[in-house]
Coordinates of C-alpha atoms in Angstrom, one line a residue:
X159 CA -12.2 -61.2 65.4
X160 CA -14.2 -63.4 67.8
X161 CA -13.8 -67.1 68.3
X162 CA -17.5 -67.5 67.4
X163 CA -16.7 -66.3 63.9
X164 CA -14.4 -69.4 63.3
X165 CA -17.4 -71.7 63.7
X166 CA -19.4 -69.7 61.2
X167 CA -16.8 -70.3 58.5
X168 CA -17.6 -73.6 56.9
X169 CA -14.3 -73.8 55.0
X170 CA -12.4 -74.1 58.3
X171 CA -14.2 -77.3 59.3
X172 CA -14.0 -76.6 63.0
X173 CA -16.0 -78.5 65.5
X174 CA -16.5 -77.1 69.1
X175 CA -15.7 -79.6 71.8
X176 CA -16.0 -77.3 74.8
X177 CA -16.1 -73.7 76.0
X178 CA -19.3 -72.5 74.4
X179 CA -19.7 -69.8 77.0
X180 CA -16.3 -68.3 76.0
X181 CA -16.8 -67.9 72.3
X182 CA -16.9 -64.1 72.5
X183 CA -13.2 -64.0 73.3
X184 CA -11.1 -61.9 70.9
X185 CA -8.4 -63.5 68.7
X186 CA -5.3 -61.4 68.2
X187 CA -3.2 -63.9 66.4
X188 CA -2.5 -67.5 65.6
X189 CA 0.3 -69.9 66.4
X190 CA 1.1 -73.5 65.4
X191 CA 3.1 -75.6 67.8
X192 CA 3.8 -79.1 68.9
X193 CA 6.0 -78.0 71.8
X194 CA 5.2 -79.3 75.3
X195 CA 5.8 -75.8 76.6
X196 CA 5.3 -73.0 74.0
X197 CA 4.8 -70.3 76.6
X198 CA 7.9 -68.4 75.6
X199 CA 6.4 -67.8 72.2
X200 CA 3.0 -66.6 73.4
X201 CA 2.0 -63.0 74.2
X202 CA -1.7 -63.6 74.8
X203 CA -4.8 -63.6 72.7
X204 CA -3.7 -66.3 70.3
X205 CA -5.6 -69.2 68.8
X206 CA -3.2 -72.1 69.2
X207 CA -3.1 -74.9 66.6
X208 CA -1.6 -78.2 67.5
X209 CA -1.2 -81.6 65.9
X210 CA -0.9 -83.2 69.4
X211 CA 2.6 -84.6 68.8
X212 CA 3.5 -83.3 72.3
X213 CA 1.1 -85.7 73.9
X214 CA 2.6 -89.0 75.0
X215 CA 0.0 -90.1 77.5
X216 CA -3.1 -88.7 79.3
X217 CA -1.0 -87.0 82.0
X218 CA 0.4 -84.6 79.4
X219 CA -2.8 -82.7 78.7
X220 CA -3.3 -81.0 82.1
X221 CA 0.1 -79.2 82.1
X222 CA -0.1 -78.3 78.5
X223 CA -3.5 -76.6 78.9
X224 CA -2.4 -75.0 82.2
X225 CA 0.5 -73.4 80.3
X226 CA -1.7 -72.1 77.6
X227 CA -4.2 -70.5 79.9
X228 CA -1.4 -69.0 82.0
X229 CA -0.1 -67.3 78.9
X230 CA -3.5 -65.8 78.1
X231 CA -4.4 -68.0 75.0
X232 CA -7.8 -67.4 73.6
X233 CA -8.6 -70.9 72.3
X234 CA -7.1 -74.2 71.3
X235 CA -7.7 -76.1 68.0
X236 CA -6.4 -79.7 67.9
X237 CA -5.9 -81.7 64.7
X238 CA -7.5 -85.1 64.3
X239 CA -4.9 -86.4 61.8
X240 CA -2.4 -87.6 64.5
X241 CA -4.7 -89.6 66.9
X242 CA -8.0 -89.8 65.0
X243 CA -10.1 -88.4 67.7
X244 CA -9.4 -85.7 70.3
X245 CA -8.5 -87.5 73.6
X246 CA -11.0 -87.1 76.4
X247 CA -8.2 -86.1 78.8
X248 CA -7.6 -83.0 76.7
X249 CA -11.3 -82.2 76.5
X250 CA -11.5 -82.4 80.3
X251 CA -8.4 -80.3 80.9
X252 CA -9.8 -77.5 78.7
X253 CA -13.1 -77.6 80.5
X254 CA -11.4 -77.3 83.9
X255 CA -9.5 -74.3 82.7
X256 CA -12.4 -72.8 80.7
X257 CA -10.3 -72.9 77.5
X258 CA -12.4 -73.2 74.3
X259 CA -11.4 -76.3 72.4
X260 CA -12.0 -77.0 68.7
X261 CA -11.4 -80.2 66.6
X262 CA -9.8 -79.7 63.2
X263 CA -10.8 -82.2 60.6
X264 CA -7.9 -84.1 59.1
X265 CA -8.7 -82.7 55.6
X266 CA -8.2 -79.1 56.8
X267 CA -4.6 -77.7 56.7
X268 CA -3.5 -75.6 59.6
X269 CA -2.2 -73.1 56.9
X270 CA -5.9 -72.6 55.9
X271 CA -6.9 -71.6 59.4
X272 CA -3.7 -69.4 59.8
X273 CA -4.6 -67.5 56.6
X274 CA -8.1 -66.9 57.6
X275 CA -7.2 -65.6 61.1
X276 CA -4.4 -63.4 59.9
X277 CA -6.8 -61.9 57.3
X278 CA -9.4 -61.1 59.9
X279 CA -7.3 -60.2 62.9
X280 CA -7.0 -56.5 62.1
X281 CA -10.0 -54.6 60.6
X282 CA -7.9 -51.4 60.2
X283 CA -5.2 -53.2 58.1
X284 CA -7.4 -55.9 56.5
X285 CA -6.3 -55.0 53.0
X286 CA -2.7 -55.3 53.9
X287 CA -3.1 -58.5 55.8
X288 CA -5.1 -60.1 53.0
X289 CA -2.3 -59.2 50.6
X290 CA 0.3 -60.8 52.9
X291 CA -1.6 -64.1 53.4
X292 CA -2.7 -64.4 49.8
X293 CA 1.0 -65.1 49.1
X294 CA 1.2 -67.6 52.0
X295 CA 0.9 -70.6 49.7
X296 CA 3.6 -69.2 47.4
X297 CA 5.8 -68.8 50.5
X298 CA 5.4 -72.5 51.3
X299 CA 6.2 -73.5 47.7
X300 CA 9.7 -74.6 46.8
X301 CA 11.3 -74.2 43.4
X302 CA 11.2 -71.4 40.9
X303 CA 7.4 -70.9 41.2
X304 CA 7.7 -70.0 44.9
X305 CA 9.1 -66.9 46.3
X306 CA 10.1 -67.8 49.8
X307 CA 10.4 -65.0 52.4
X308 CA 11.3 -62.5 49.6
X309 CA 7.6 -62.5 48.5
X310 CA 6.4 -61.2 51.8
X311 CA 9.3 -58.7 52.1
X312 CA 8.5 -57.3 48.7
X313 CA 4.9 -56.9 49.7
X314 CA 5.9 -55.0 52.9
X315 CA 7.9 -52.7 50.6
X316 CA 5.3 -52.1 47.9
X317 CA 2.2 -51.9 50.1
X318 CA 3.5 -50.5 53.4
X319 CA 6.7 -48.8 52.3
X320 CA 8.7 -50.8 54.7
X321 CA 12.2 -52.1 53.9
X322 CA 12.9 -55.4 55.7
X323 CA 15.4 -58.2 55.8
X324 CA 15.5 -61.7 57.3
X325 CA 18.7 -62.2 59.2
X326 CA 20.4 -65.3 60.7
X327 CA 21.5 -65.1 64.4
X328 CA 24.9 -63.9 63.3
X329 CA 23.5 -61.2 61.0
X330 CA 24.0 -63.0 57.7
X331 CA 21.2 -62.0 55.3
X332 CA 18.8 -64.9 54.6
X333 CA 16.4 -62.9 52.5
X334 CA 15.9 -59.3 51.4
X335 CA 13.4 -57.3 49.5
X336 CA 13.8 -55.7 46.0
X337 CA 17.3 -57.0 45.6
X338 CA 18.7 -54.4 48.0
X339 CA 21.2 -56.2 50.3
X340 CA 21.8 -55.1 53.9
X341 CA 25.5 -54.2 54.3
X342 CA 27.3 -56.9 56.2
X343 CA 28.5 -54.7 59.1
X344 CA 24.9 -53.4 59.6
X345 CA 23.5 -56.9 59.7
X346 CA 26.2 -57.9 62.3
X347 CA 25.4 -55.0 64.5
X348 CA 21.6 -55.6 64.3
X349 CA 22.2 -59.3 65.2
X350 CA 24.2 -58.2 68.2
X351 CA 21.5 -55.7 69.3
X352 CA 18.9 -58.5 69.0
X353 CA 20.8 -61.1 70.9
X354 CA 21.6 -58.7 73.7
X355 CA 18.0 -57.7 74.0
X356 CA 16.8 -61.3 74.1
X357 CA 19.3 -62.3 76.7
X358 CA 18.2 -59.4 78.9
X359 CA 14.6 -60.4 78.6
X360 CA 13.4 -57.2 76.8
X361 CA 10.0 -57.5 75.0
X362 CA 10.0 -57.5 71.2
X363 CA 10.2 -55.6 68.9
X364 CA 13.6 -54.4 69.8
X365 CA 14.7 -50.9 68.7
X366 CA 18.2 -50.6 67.4
X367 CA 20.1 -47.6 65.8
X368 CA 23.0 -48.3 63.5
X369 CA 24.6 -45.2 62.1
X370 CA 21.7 -42.7 61.8
X371 CA 19.1 -45.4 60.8
X372 CA 16.6 -46.8 63.2
X373 CA 15.5 -50.5 62.9
X374 CA 12.9 -52.6 64.7
X375 CA 13.8 -56.2 65.3
X376 CA 11.2 -58.9 65.4
X377 CA 12.2 -62.5 66.5
X378 CA 11.3 -65.3 64.1
X379 CA 10.6 -68.2 66.5
X380 CA 11.4 -71.7 65.2
X381 CA 8.6 -73.8 66.7
X382 CA 8.2 -76.6 64.1
X383 CA 9.9 -79.9 63.7
X384 CA 13.4 -78.4 63.6
X385 CA 12.9 -76.5 66.8
X386 CA 15.2 -77.1 69.8
X387 CA 13.7 -78.9 72.8
X388 CA 11.1 -76.8 74.7
X389 CA 12.5 -75.0 77.6
X390 CA 11.9 -71.8 79.6
X391 CA 15.6 -71.1 79.4
X392 CA 16.2 -68.6 76.6
X393 CA 19.8 -70.0 76.1
X394 CA 18.3 -73.0 74.3
X395 CA 17.3 -71.1 71.2
X396 CA 18.9 -67.6 71.4
X397 CA 21.8 -68.6 69.1
X398 CA 19.6 -70.3 66.4
X399 CA 16.5 -68.1 65.9
X400 CA 16.2 -65.9 62.8
X401 CA 15.1 -62.3 63.1
X402 CA 13.2 -59.8 60.9
X403 CA 14.8 -56.4 60.7
X404 CA 12.5 -53.6 59.6
X405 CA 13.9 -50.1 58.7
X406 CA 11.5 -48.2 60.9
X407 CA 10.7 -47.3 64.5
X408 CA 7.9 -49.5 65.6
X409 CA 7.6 -47.7 69.0
X410 CA 4.7 -45.6 67.9
X411 CA 3.0 -48.1 65.6
X412 CA -0.7 -49.0 66.2
X413 CA -1.5 -52.4 67.5
X414 CA -2.9 -53.4 64.1
X415 CA 0.5 -52.9 62.3
X416 CA 2.3 -54.7 65.1
X417 CA -0.1 -57.6 64.6
X418 CA 0.6 -57.5 60.9
X419 CA 4.4 -57.8 61.4
X420 CA 3.8 -60.6 63.9
X421 CA 1.8 -62.4 61.2
X422 CA 4.7 -62.0 58.8
X423 CA 7.1 -63.5 61.2
X424 CA 4.8 -66.5 61.6
X425 CA 4.7 -67.1 57.9
X426 CA 8.5 -66.9 57.6
X427 CA 8.8 -69.3 60.6
X428 CA 6.8 -71.8 58.6
X429 CA 9.3 -71.5 55.7
X430 CA 12.2 -71.8 58.2
X431 CA 10.7 -75.1 59.4
X432 CA 10.4 -76.4 55.8
X433 CA 14.0 -75.6 55.1
X434 CA 15.2 -77.0 58.4
X435 CA 13.5 -80.3 57.5
X436 CA 15.8 -80.7 54.5
X437 CA 18.8 -80.1 56.8
X438 CA 18.0 -83.3 58.7
X439 CA 19.3 -85.4 55.8
X440 CA 22.7 -83.8 56.0
X441 CA 22.7 -84.1 59.8
X442 CA 21.9 -87.8 59.5
X443 CA 24.8 -88.3 57.1
X444 CA 27.2 -86.5 59.3
X445 CA 26.0 -88.5 62.3
X446 CA 26.5 -91.8 60.5
X447 CA 30.0 -90.9 59.4
X448 CA 30.9 -89.7 62.9
X449 CA 29.7 -92.9 64.5
X450 CA 31.8 -95.0 62.1
X451 CA 34.9 -92.9 62.7
X452 CA 34.5 -93.0 66.5
X453 CA 33.9 -96.7 66.7
X454 CA 37.0 -97.5 64.5
X455 CA 35.1 -98.8 61.5
X456 CA 37.1 -100.2 58.6
X457 CA 38.2 -97.4 56.2
X458 CA 36.3 -99.1 53.3
X459 CA 33.1 -98.8 55.2
X460 CA 33.8 -95.1 56.0
X461 CA 34.7 -94.5 52.3
X462 CA 31.4 -96.0 51.2
X463 CA 29.5 -93.7 53.5
X464 CA 31.4 -90.7 52.3
X465 CA 30.6 -91.6 48.7
X466 CA 26.9 -91.4 49.7
X467 CA 27.5 -88.0 51.4
X468 CA 29.6 -86.3 48.7
X469 CA 26.8 -86.0 46.1
X470 CA 24.4 -84.6 48.7
X471 CA 26.9 -82.0 50.0
X472 CA 28.6 -81.2 46.7
X473 CA 26.2 -82.0 43.8
X474 CA 27.8 -82.3 40.4
X475 CA 31.3 -82.7 41.7
X476 CA 33.3 -85.0 39.5
X477 CA 35.9 -86.2 42.0
X478 CA 35.8 -87.1 45.6
X479 CA 36.5 -84.2 47.9
X480 CA 39.0 -83.8 50.7
X481 CA 37.5 -83.3 54.1
X482 CA 38.1 -81.1 57.1
X483 CA 36.7 -81.6 60.6
X484 CA 35.5 -78.7 62.8
X485 CA 34.6 -79.3 66.5
X486 CA 32.6 -76.8 68.5
X487 CA 31.3 -76.6 72.1
X488 CA 29.0 -74.2 73.8
X489 CA 29.2 -74.1 77.5
X490 CA 27.0 -72.2 79.9
X491 CA 27.7 -71.2 83.5
X492 CA 28.9 -68.5 85.7
X493 CA 27.4 -65.8 87.9
X494 CA 23.9 -66.0 86.4
X495 CA 23.4 -69.6 87.7
X496 CA 21.2 -69.5 90.8
X497 CA 21.6 -73.1 91.9
X498 CA 24.2 -75.8 91.8
X499 CA 24.0 -77.6 88.5
X500 CA 21.9 -74.9 86.9
X501 CA 24.1 -74.8 83.8
X502 CA 23.6 -78.5 83.4
X503 CA 20.0 -77.9 82.5
X504 CA 21.0 -76.2 79.2
X505 CA 22.0 -78.8 76.6
X506 CA 24.9 -77.5 74.7
X507 CA 25.1 -80.1 72.0
X508 CA 22.0 -79.0 69.9
X509 CA 22.9 -75.4 70.4
X510 CA 26.5 -75.9 69.2
X511 CA 25.1 -77.9 66.2
X512 CA 22.8 -75.2 65.0
X513 CA 25.5 -72.5 65.7
X514 CA 28.2 -74.4 63.8
X515 CA 25.9 -74.8 60.8
X516 CA 25.6 -71.0 60.8
X517 CA 29.3 -70.2 61.4
X518 CA 30.4 -72.4 58.5
X519 CA 28.3 -70.5 55.9
X520 CA 30.4 -68.2 53.7
X521 CA 29.4 -64.7 55.0
X522 CA 29.7 -63.4 51.5
X523 CA 26.9 -65.7 50.3
X524 CA 23.3 -64.6 51.0
X525 CA 20.2 -66.8 51.3
X526 CA 19.4 -70.0 53.2
X527 CA 20.5 -72.3 50.4
X528 CA 24.1 -71.5 51.1
X529 CA 23.9 -74.0 54.0
X530 CA 23.2 -76.9 51.7
X531 CA 26.8 -78.2 51.8
X532 CA 27.2 -78.2 55.6
X533 CA 26.8 -81.5 57.6
X534 CA 27.0 -81.2 61.4
X535 CA 26.4 -83.9 63.9
X536 CA 26.4 -83.6 67.7
X537 CA 27.5 -86.1 70.3
X538 CA 26.9 -85.2 73.9
X539 CA 27.8 -81.5 74.4
X540 CA 30.0 -81.4 71.3
X541 CA 29.1 -80.6 67.7
X542 CA 31.2 -82.0 64.9
X543 CA 31.1 -80.8 61.3
X544 CA 32.3 -82.6 58.2
X545 CA 33.3 -80.0 55.7
X546 CA 33.9 -81.1 52.1
X547 CA 36.7 -79.4 50.2
X548 CA 36.4 -79.8 46.4
X549 CA 39.7 -81.1 45.1
X550 CA 39.0 -79.9 41.6
X551 CA 38.9 -76.3 42.8
X552 CA 42.3 -76.5 44.6
X553 CA 44.9 -74.0 43.5
X554 CA 48.4 -75.4 42.6
X555 CA 51.8 -74.3 43.8
X556 CA 53.9 -72.7 41.1
X557 CA 57.2 -72.8 43.0
X558 CA 59.1 -74.9 45.4
X559 CA 59.8 -78.7 45.4
X560 CA 56.0 -79.5 45.1
X561 CA 55.3 -77.3 42.2
X562 CA 52.1 -78.3 40.4
X563 CA 50.7 -80.2 43.4
X564 CA 47.3 -79.2 44.9
X565 CA 47.6 -76.8 47.8
X566 CA 45.0 -77.8 50.4
X567 CA 46.1 -75.0 52.7
X568 CA 44.9 -72.4 50.3
X569 CA 41.4 -73.8 50.1
X570 CA 41.0 -75.0 53.7
X571 CA 39.1 -73.4 56.5
X572 CA 41.1 -71.3 59.0
X573 CA 40.0 -71.1 62.6
X574 CA 40.3 -67.3 63.1
X575 CA 38.7 -66.5 59.7
X576 CA 35.6 -68.5 60.7
X577 CA 34.9 -66.2 63.6
X578 CA 35.9 -62.8 62.1
X579 CA 32.4 -61.7 61.2
X580 CA 30.4 -63.5 63.9
X581 CA 32.5 -62.8 67.1
X582 CA 30.6 -59.5 67.9
X583 CA 27.0 -60.8 67.7
X584 CA 27.8 -64.2 69.3
X585 CA 29.5 -62.4 72.2
X586 CA 26.2 -60.5 72.8
X587 CA 24.2 -63.8 72.7
X588 CA 26.6 -65.6 75.0
X589 CA 26.5 -62.6 77.4
X590 CA 28.4 -63.1 80.6
X591 CA 27.6 -66.8 81.2
X592 CA 28.3 -68.5 77.9
X593 CA 31.4 -69.6 75.9
X594 CA 31.9 -70.9 72.4
X595 CA 35.2 -72.7 71.6
X596 CA 36.0 -74.1 68.2
X597 CA 38.8 -76.3 66.8
X598 CA 39.7 -76.9 63.1
X599 CA 41.7 -79.9 61.7
X600 CA 44.0 -80.0 58.7
X601 CA 42.4 -81.3 55.4
X602 CA 42.5 -85.1 54.9
X603 CA 42.4 -86.9 51.6
X604 CA 41.2 -90.3 52.6
X605 CA 38.8 -92.1 55.1
X606 CA 41.9 -93.3 57.0
X607 CA 42.7 -89.7 58.0
X608 CA 39.3 -88.8 59.5
X609 CA 39.9 -90.4 62.9
X610 CA 43.1 -88.3 63.2
X611 CA 41.4 -85.2 61.9
X612 CA 38.7 -85.6 64.5
X613 CA 41.2 -85.9 67.3
X614 CA 43.2 -83.0 65.9
X615 CA 40.1 -80.8 65.9
X616 CA 39.3 -81.8 69.4
X617 CA 42.8 -81.0 70.6
X618 CA 42.6 -77.6 68.9
X619 CA 39.3 -76.9 70.6
X620 CA 40.9 -77.6 74.0
X621 CA 43.7 -75.2 73.1
X622 CA 41.0 -72.6 72.3
X623 CA 39.2 -73.4 75.6
X624 CA 42.3 -72.6 77.6
X625 CA 42.3 -69.0 76.3
X626 CA 40.4 -66.0 77.6
X627 CA 37.3 -64.7 75.9
X628 CA 33.7 -65.6 75.1
X629 CA 34.4 -66.8 71.5
X630 CA 37.7 -68.5 70.9
X631 CA 39.1 -70.8 68.1
X632 CA 42.3 -72.6 67.3
X633 CA 43.6 -74.4 64.2
X634 CA 45.6 -77.4 63.4
X635 CA 48.8 -75.4 62.7
X636 CA 48.9 -74.4 66.4
X637 CA 49.3 -78.0 67.5
X638 CA 52.9 -78.1 66.2
X639 CA 54.0 -75.2 68.4
X640 CA 54.9 -74.5 72.0
X641 CA 51.6 -72.6 72.2
X642 CA 49.9 -76.0 72.5
X643 CA 51.6 -76.6 75.8
X644 CA 51.5 -73.2 77.4
X645 CA 47.7 -72.9 78.0
X646 CA 47.7 -76.1 80.0
X647 CA 50.3 -75.0 82.5
X648 CA 48.6 -74.3 85.9
X649 CA 48.5 -70.7 86.9
X650 CA 50.5 -71.1 90.1
X651 CA 53.2 -73.0 88.2
X652 CA 53.2 -70.3 85.5
X653 CA 53.5 -67.5 88.0
X654 CA 56.3 -69.2 89.9
X655 CA 58.3 -70.0 86.8
X656 CA 58.1 -66.5 85.3
X657 CA 58.8 -64.8 88.6
X658 CA 61.9 -66.9 89.3
X659 CA 63.4 -65.9 85.9
X660 CA 62.0 -62.4 85.1
X661 CA 61.3 -60.7 88.5
X662 CA 65.1 -60.0 89.1
X663 CA 65.3 -58.3 85.7
X664 CA 62.1 -56.3 86.2
X665 CA 63.3 -55.1 89.6
X666 CA 66.6 -54.0 88.1
X667 CA 64.9 -52.2 85.2
X668 CA 62.7 -50.3 87.6
X669 CA 65.7 -49.1 89.7
X670 CA 68.1 -48.4 86.9
X671 CA 66.1 -48.1 83.7
X672 CA 68.4 -50.6 82.1
X673 CA 65.9 -52.2 79.7
X674 CA 67.1 -55.7 80.4
X675 CA 63.7 -57.2 79.5
X676 CA 63.5 -55.6 76.0
X677 CA 67.2 -56.6 75.5
X678 CA 66.5 -60.2 76.4
X679 CA 63.4 -60.3 74.0
X680 CA 65.4 -58.9 71.1
X681 CA 68.4 -61.2 71.8
X682 CA 66.2 -64.3 71.7
X683 CA 64.3 -63.0 68.7
X684 CA 67.6 -62.6 66.8
X685 CA 68.5 -66.2 67.7
X686 CA 71.4 -65.1 69.8
X687 CA 73.2 -63.1 67.0
X688 CA 75.2 -60.3 68.7
X689 CA 75.5 -58.3 65.4
X690 CA 71.8 -58.4 64.4
X691 CA 70.6 -57.8 68.0
X692 CA 72.9 -54.8 68.4
X693 CA 71.7 -53.4 65.1
X694 CA 68.0 -53.8 66.0
X695 CA 68.5 -52.1 69.4
X696 CA 70.8 -49.4 67.9
X697 CA 73.5 -50.4 70.5
X698 CA 77.2 -51.0 70.3
X699 CA 78.0 -54.7 70.5
X700 CA 80.0 -54.1 73.7
X701 CA 77.0 -52.4 75.3
X702 CA 74.8 -55.4 74.3
X703 CA 77.4 -57.8 75.8
X704 CA 77.3 -55.8 79.1
X705 CA 73.5 -56.1 79.3
X706 CA 73.5 -59.8 78.5
X707 CA 76.1 -60.3 81.2
X708 CA 74.0 -58.4 83.7
X709 CA 71.0 -60.7 82.8
X710 CA 73.1 -63.8 83.4
X711 CA 74.5 -62.4 86.7
X712 CA 71.1 -61.5 88.1
X713 CA 69.4 -64.8 87.1
X714 CA 72.3 -67.3 87.4
X715 CA 71.6 -68.5 83.8
X716 CA 73.9 -68.8 80.8
X717 CA 72.5 -67.4 77.5
X718 CA 75.0 -69.4 75.5
X719 CA 73.2 -72.6 76.6
X720 CA 70.1 -73.8 74.6
X721 CA 68.3 -74.9 77.8
X722 CA 68.6 -71.5 79.4
X723 CA 67.5 -69.7 76.2
X724 CA 64.5 -71.9 76.0
X725 CA 63.6 -71.2 79.6
X726 CA 63.8 -67.5 79.1
X727 CA 61.7 -67.8 75.8
X728 CA 58.9 -69.7 77.6
X729 CA 59.0 -67.3 80.6
X730 CA 58.5 -64.3 78.3
X731 CA 55.6 -66.1 76.4
X732 CA 53.9 -66.9 79.7
X733 CA 54.3 -63.5 81.3

């Protein structure tokens, strides 16, 4: 369609402010944004709708318009609801860059313009597009009368014979058509393909083959109120955007069908923004509790805030829950940085916050509403989650000295389990310059315990950070073990310590095939029991005594002494 046609539609209420000579430009799509730099979401030919929330003063108009024209935008429509009248500086900037500018009357919803453009943008598929956008208002409606993304996905199946799913960045199914779920491993693999393609800068849609089935992956950009700060760096949003997975190869599709799918992703993005707006309440609650805990507020004050949070996070719960704290950090850096301090330009706090909200969702639960019980705050580069554990659902022990007592351990989050299903796609999104580290506290039963739980989760995260790998986690149970200390031993000290104790044994084993190292490991594992160790190694006790004697002779240590046993134990663990 042409820009001129927009002025001929009275229902749109558009008023031309400049660019009359450019009204024969073609419109290929429509995008609503209030980002200061939306270039990463533009492919050219769009009519951009904006509420002007990006404008702080007159100097902001010139760079905004320059970015739009550089991206090949067809026209700009600015709403009058925010500022009353369209600022002169925006009119002048559009005139300088020959960008047609329309004013949108405050009584006209952007959704109305979006629907009209999407209907008209493809003559070849006009019937299909009209069917999609006719359901746009239902997509925006909450409650049982609305259909959410499923409405559009069902339409793709019935009218275009396309099976499609909306997936989270980790591959969790957010929405599907016709009640046919996408198998979890397939979703995980598709998310990995998508994140890898985005990180390498490949243009969407991305083609992925899982098993013998071909899928086309379309990013669903989050450009509304819940979007991360505008940036040209893809690392800002790669770990938080949804994607649309279509069971088809879009490589040979005509432009009209690609435009149709692009319109579908825009509709789903609007729904994503609506649902993200509800998440701000939970984020605010978490932020308030976190600030109280960190500033050492009285337990009574923290308890009062938790009583407010509990009904929001666990509606209908009869008793106060226990709480667990999870701390996450996303750090960028490495070989891809082209200048000193380059990684510092990527804010890790909001990224970790969005990612932690996703990780804490039960992977067996589909749909976006499964995130309703998750409250995550962020402070600096760190994200902190308050996870309620319903006490009424706790299993009880049926043996031992505490029989009949609630078992928090059975219902608590476990660090490794949190990452089981998300490690593969997240590693693809982090690529070779990102790391995710995560720490989990033990459950606490009262406000007095939250400060300790927060510090415990932070310590556990530091243990995870000392390990190798792109995605690492550690739990509270590891803080009561020697493994807490080992990661923090400097590498040169570690090498010197192990070499002094173990190199003489390794050299002797190489020359004589004496198996002194395996013998030492078995002896320590059997707590120094000659009988049990000999049985495990299938040796005579005298042979075992000879080998242990040789170990002591070569190292100058005495394996009957606790101190020497401990040194050998640590050396083996660090080697």
